[in-house]
CSV table of C-alpha atoms in Angstrom, one decimal:
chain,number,residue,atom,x,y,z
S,1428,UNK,CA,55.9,186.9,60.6
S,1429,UNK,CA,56.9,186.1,64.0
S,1430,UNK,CA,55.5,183.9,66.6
S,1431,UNK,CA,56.5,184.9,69.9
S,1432,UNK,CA,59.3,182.4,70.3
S,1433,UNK,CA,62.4,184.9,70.7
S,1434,UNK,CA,65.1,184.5,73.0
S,1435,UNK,CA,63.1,186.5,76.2
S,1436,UNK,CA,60.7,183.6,75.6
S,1437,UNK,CA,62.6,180.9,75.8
S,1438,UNK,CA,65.1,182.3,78.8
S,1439,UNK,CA,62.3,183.0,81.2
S,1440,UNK,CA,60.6,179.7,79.7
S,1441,UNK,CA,63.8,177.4,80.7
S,1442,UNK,CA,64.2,179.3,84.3
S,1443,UNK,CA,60.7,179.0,85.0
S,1444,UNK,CA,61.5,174.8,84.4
S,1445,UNK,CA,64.6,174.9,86.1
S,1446,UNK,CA,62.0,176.5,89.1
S,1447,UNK,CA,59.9,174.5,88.7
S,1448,UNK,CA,61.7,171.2,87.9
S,1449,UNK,CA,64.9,171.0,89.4
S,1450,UNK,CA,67.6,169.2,87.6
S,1451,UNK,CA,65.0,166.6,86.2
S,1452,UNK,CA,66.7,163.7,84.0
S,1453,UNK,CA,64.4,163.7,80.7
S,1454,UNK,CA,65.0,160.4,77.9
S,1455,UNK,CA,65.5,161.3,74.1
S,1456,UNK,CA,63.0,160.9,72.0
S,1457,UNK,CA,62.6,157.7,71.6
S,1458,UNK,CA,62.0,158.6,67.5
S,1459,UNK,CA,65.5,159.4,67.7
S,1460,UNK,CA,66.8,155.6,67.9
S,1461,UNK,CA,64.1,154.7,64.8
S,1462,UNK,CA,65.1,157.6,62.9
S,1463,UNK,CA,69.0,156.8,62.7
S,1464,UNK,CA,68.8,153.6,62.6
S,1465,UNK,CA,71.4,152.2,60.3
S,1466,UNK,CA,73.4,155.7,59.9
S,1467,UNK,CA,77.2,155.6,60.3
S,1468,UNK,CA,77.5,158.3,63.1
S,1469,UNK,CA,79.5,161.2,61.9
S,1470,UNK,CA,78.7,165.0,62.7
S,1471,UNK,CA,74.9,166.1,63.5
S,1472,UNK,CA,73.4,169.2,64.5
S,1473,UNK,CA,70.6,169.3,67.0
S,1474,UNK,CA,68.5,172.0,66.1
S,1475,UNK,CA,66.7,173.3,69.1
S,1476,UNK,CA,68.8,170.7,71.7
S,1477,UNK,CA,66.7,172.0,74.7
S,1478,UNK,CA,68.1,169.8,78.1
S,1479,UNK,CA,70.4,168.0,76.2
S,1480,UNK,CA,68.8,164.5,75.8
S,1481,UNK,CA,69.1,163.6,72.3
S,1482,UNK,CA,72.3,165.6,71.8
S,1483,UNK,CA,73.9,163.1,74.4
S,1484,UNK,CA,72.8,160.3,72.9
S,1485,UNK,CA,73.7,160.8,69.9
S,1486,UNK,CA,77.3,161.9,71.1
S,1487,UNK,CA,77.4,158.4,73.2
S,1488,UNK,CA,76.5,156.7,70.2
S,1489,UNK,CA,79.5,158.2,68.1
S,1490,UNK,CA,78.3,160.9,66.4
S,1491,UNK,CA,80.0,164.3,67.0
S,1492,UNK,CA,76.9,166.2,67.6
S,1493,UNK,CA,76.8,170.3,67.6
S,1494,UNK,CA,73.9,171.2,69.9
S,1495,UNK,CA,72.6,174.5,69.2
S,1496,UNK,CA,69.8,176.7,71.3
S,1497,UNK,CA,68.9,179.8,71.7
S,1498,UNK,CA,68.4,179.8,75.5
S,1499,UNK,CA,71.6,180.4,77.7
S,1500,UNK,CA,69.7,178.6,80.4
S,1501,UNK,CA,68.6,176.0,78.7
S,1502,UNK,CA,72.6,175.8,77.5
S,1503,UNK,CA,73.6,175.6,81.2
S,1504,UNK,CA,71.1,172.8,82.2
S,1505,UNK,CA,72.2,171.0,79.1
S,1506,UNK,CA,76.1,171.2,80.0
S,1507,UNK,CA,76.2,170.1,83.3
S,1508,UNK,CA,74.0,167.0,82.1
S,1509,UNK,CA,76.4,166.2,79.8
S,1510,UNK,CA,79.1,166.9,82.5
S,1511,UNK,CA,78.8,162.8,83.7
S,1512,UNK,CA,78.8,161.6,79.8
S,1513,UNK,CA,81.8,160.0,79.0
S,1514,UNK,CA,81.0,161.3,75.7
S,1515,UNK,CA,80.6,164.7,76.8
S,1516,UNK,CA,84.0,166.0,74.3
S,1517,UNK,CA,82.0,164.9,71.3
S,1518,UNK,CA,79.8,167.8,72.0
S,1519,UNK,CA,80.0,171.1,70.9
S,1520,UNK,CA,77.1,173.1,72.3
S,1521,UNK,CA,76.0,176.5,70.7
S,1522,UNK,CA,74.2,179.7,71.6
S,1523,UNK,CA,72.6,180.8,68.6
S,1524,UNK,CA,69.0,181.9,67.3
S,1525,UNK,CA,68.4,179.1,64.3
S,1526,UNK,CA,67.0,181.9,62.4
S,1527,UNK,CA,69.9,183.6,62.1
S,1528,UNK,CA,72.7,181.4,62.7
S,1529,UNK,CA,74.7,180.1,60.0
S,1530,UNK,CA,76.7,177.0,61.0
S,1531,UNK,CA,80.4,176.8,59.0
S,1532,UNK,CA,79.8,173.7,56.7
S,1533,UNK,CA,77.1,171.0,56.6
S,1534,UNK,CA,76.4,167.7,58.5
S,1535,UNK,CA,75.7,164.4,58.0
S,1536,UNK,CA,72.8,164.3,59.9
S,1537,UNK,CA,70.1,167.4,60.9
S,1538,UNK,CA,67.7,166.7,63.5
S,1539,UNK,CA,64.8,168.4,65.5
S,1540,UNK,CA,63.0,167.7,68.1
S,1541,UNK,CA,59.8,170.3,69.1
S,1542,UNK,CA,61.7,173.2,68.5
S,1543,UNK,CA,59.6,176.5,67.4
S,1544,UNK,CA,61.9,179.5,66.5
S,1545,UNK,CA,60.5,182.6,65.8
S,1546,UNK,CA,60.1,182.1,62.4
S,1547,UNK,CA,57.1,179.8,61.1
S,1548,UNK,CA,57.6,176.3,61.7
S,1549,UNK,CA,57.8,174.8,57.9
S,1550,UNK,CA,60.4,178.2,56.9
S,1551,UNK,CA,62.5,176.9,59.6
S,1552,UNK,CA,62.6,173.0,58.6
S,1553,UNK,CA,63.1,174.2,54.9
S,1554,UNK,CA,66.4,176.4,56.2
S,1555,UNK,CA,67.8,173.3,58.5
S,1556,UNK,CA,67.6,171.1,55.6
S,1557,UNK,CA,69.6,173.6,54.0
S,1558,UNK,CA,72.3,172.2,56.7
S,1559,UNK,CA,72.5,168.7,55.6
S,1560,UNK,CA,75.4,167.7,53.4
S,1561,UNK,CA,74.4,165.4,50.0
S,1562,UNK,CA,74.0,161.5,51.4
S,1563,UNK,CA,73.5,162.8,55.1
S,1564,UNK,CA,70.1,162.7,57.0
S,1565,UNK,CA,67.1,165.2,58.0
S,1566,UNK,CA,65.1,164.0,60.7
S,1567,UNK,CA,62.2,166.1,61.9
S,1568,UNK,CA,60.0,165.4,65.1
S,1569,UNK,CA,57.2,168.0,65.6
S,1570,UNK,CA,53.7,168.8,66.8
S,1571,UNK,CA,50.8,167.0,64.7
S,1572,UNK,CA,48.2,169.3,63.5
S,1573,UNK,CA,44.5,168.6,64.4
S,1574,UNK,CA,44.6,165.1,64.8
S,1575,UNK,CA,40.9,164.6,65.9
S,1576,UNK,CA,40.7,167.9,67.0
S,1577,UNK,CA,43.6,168.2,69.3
S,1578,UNK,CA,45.7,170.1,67.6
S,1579,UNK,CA,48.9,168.9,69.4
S,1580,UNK,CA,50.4,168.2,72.5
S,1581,UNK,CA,52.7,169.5,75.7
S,1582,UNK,CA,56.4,168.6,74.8
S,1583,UNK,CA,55.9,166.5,77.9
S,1584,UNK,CA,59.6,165.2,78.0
S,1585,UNK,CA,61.0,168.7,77.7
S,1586,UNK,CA,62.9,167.8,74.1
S,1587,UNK,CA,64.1,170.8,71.9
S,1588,UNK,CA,62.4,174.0,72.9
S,1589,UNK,CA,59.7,172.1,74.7
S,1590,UNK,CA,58.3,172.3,77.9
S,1591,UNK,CA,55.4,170.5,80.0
S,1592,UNK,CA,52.9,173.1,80.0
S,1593,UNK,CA,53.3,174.2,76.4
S,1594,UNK,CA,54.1,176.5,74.1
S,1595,UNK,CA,52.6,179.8,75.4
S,1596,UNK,CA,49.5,178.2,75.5
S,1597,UNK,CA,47.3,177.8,78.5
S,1598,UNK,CA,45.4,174.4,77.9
S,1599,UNK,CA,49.0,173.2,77.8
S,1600,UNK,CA,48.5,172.8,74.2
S,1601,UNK,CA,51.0,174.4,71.3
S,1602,UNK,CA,49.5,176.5,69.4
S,1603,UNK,CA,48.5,176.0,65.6
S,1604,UNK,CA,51.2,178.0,63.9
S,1605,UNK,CA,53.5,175.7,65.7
S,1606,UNK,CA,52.2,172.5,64.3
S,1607,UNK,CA,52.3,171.0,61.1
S,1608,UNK,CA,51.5,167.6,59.4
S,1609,UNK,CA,53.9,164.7,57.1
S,1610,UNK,CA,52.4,166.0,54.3
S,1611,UNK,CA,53.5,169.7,55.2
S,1612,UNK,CA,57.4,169.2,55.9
S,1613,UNK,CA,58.0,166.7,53.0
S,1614,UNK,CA,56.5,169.6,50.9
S,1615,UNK,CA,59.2,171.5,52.0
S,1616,UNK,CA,61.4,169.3,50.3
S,1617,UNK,CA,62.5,169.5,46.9
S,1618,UNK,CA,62.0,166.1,45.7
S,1619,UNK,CA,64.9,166.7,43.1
S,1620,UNK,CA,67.1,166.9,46.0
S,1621,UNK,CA,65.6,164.3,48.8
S,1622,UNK,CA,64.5,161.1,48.8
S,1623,UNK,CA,61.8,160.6,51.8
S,1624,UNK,CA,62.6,157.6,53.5
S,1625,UNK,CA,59.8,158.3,55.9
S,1626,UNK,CA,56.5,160.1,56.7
S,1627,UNK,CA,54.6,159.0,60.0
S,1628,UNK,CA,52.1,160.8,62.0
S,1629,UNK,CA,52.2,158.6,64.6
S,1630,UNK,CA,50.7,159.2,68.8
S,1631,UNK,CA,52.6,157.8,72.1
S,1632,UNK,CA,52.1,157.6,75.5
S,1633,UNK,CA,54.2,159.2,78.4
S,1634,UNK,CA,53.7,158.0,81.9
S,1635,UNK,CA,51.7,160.2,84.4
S,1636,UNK,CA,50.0,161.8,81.3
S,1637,UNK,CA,46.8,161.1,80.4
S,1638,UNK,CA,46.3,162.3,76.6
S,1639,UNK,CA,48.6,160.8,74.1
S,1640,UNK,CA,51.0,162.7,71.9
S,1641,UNK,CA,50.6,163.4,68.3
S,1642,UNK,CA,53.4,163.3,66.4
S,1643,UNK,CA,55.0,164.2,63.0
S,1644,UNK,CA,58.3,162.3,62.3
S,1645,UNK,CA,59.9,162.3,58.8
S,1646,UNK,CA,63.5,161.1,57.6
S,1647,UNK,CA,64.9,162.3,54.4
S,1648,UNK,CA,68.6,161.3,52.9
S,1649,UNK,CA,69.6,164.3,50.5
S,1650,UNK,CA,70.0,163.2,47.2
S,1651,UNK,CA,74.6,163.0,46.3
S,1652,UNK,CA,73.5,165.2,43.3
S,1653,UNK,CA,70.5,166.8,42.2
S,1654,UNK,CA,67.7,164.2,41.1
S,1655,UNK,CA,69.9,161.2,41.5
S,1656,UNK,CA,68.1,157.9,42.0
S,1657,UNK,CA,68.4,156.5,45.6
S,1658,UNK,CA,70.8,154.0,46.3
């Protein structure tokens, strides 16, 4: 099953933002600091890296970050952020559909932020945890299912393959099948092979919105060999 989320999607998503936005200067997720906090930096993969933002600051921070997307112009916005980043050779970005792609080895750290491939949400967290090598880090931030009702929110700092005004959906909301809760992703994971380190559903404010934004953030270390005992 697919969702709508193909590359036509996301290209005339990303120029409609670049219409509508200019060159805008979005943060990183600020779950990004908590959820590699006390990690050696060494190579990551952003999954999704939309604008750039958390692929940057990893990269800054030491890490030597592929940054994959499906979106050429997202790709485009993204380089010519990272064009004044001193650490802007510690990324290697990457046109590719996550769904497909295969990436040539694994990495210490796996991370996304928002990003909604074709493919449902929970298969594609499953296959990028495929990515991370044994002792190296998955950190997920999505969309929180029904949390009183609202089941989500706007990416409303354009991380991943976010946007302001939603996923395709015209209360600016994402829609269902592109939401998920702590309990769902760490049931992805084989608990033979990961050790959760955390599970939040957690909600945050972003200035000049008015509803808060429910989200799901888990960290998980892969287990060195199957079933091994954290360290």
């Amino acid at each position: 099953m697919t969702h709508g989320f193909d590359a036509d999607y996301w290209e005339d998503h990303w120029r409609e933002v670049g219409a509508r936005d200019g060159h805008r200067q979005v943060p990183a997720n600020p779950y990004l600091a908590t959820g590699t906090e006390g990690l050696v930096p060494g190579t990551a993969l952003d999954a999704g890296c939309g604008e750039g933002a958390e692929a940057i600051w990893l990269a800054e921070r030491g890490w030597q970050v592929t940054a994959a997307d499906i979106s050429a112009e997202v790709l485009a916005r993204a380089t010519g952020r990272a064009a004044s980043s001193p650490a802007a050779d510690r990324i290697d970005w990457r046109r590719a559909d996550l769904g497909t792609w295969e990436p040539v080895g694994a990495f210490d750290l796996v991370t996304t932020h928002y990003a909604h491939p074709a493919m449902p949400q929970l298969a594609f967290y499953e296959r990028i945890a495929g990515w991370v090598a044994p002792g190296g880090t998955l950190l997920v931030v999505g969309h929180l299912q029904d949390p009183g009702g609202d089941h989500g929110h706007a990416h409303g700092q354009g991380h991943g393959h976010g946007h302001d005004a939603g996923d395709g959906a015209e209360d600016g909301q994402p829609p269902a099948h592109a939401t998920v809760t702590a309990a769902s992703v760490v049931g992805c994971l084989d608990p033979e092979a990961w050790e959760v380190v955390s599970a939040e559903e957690r909600s945050r404010t972003i200035e000049g919105r008015e509803a808060p934004l429910h989200d799901v953030v888990v960290r998980a270390r892969r287990r060195t060999s199957p079933g091994a005992a954290s360290s």
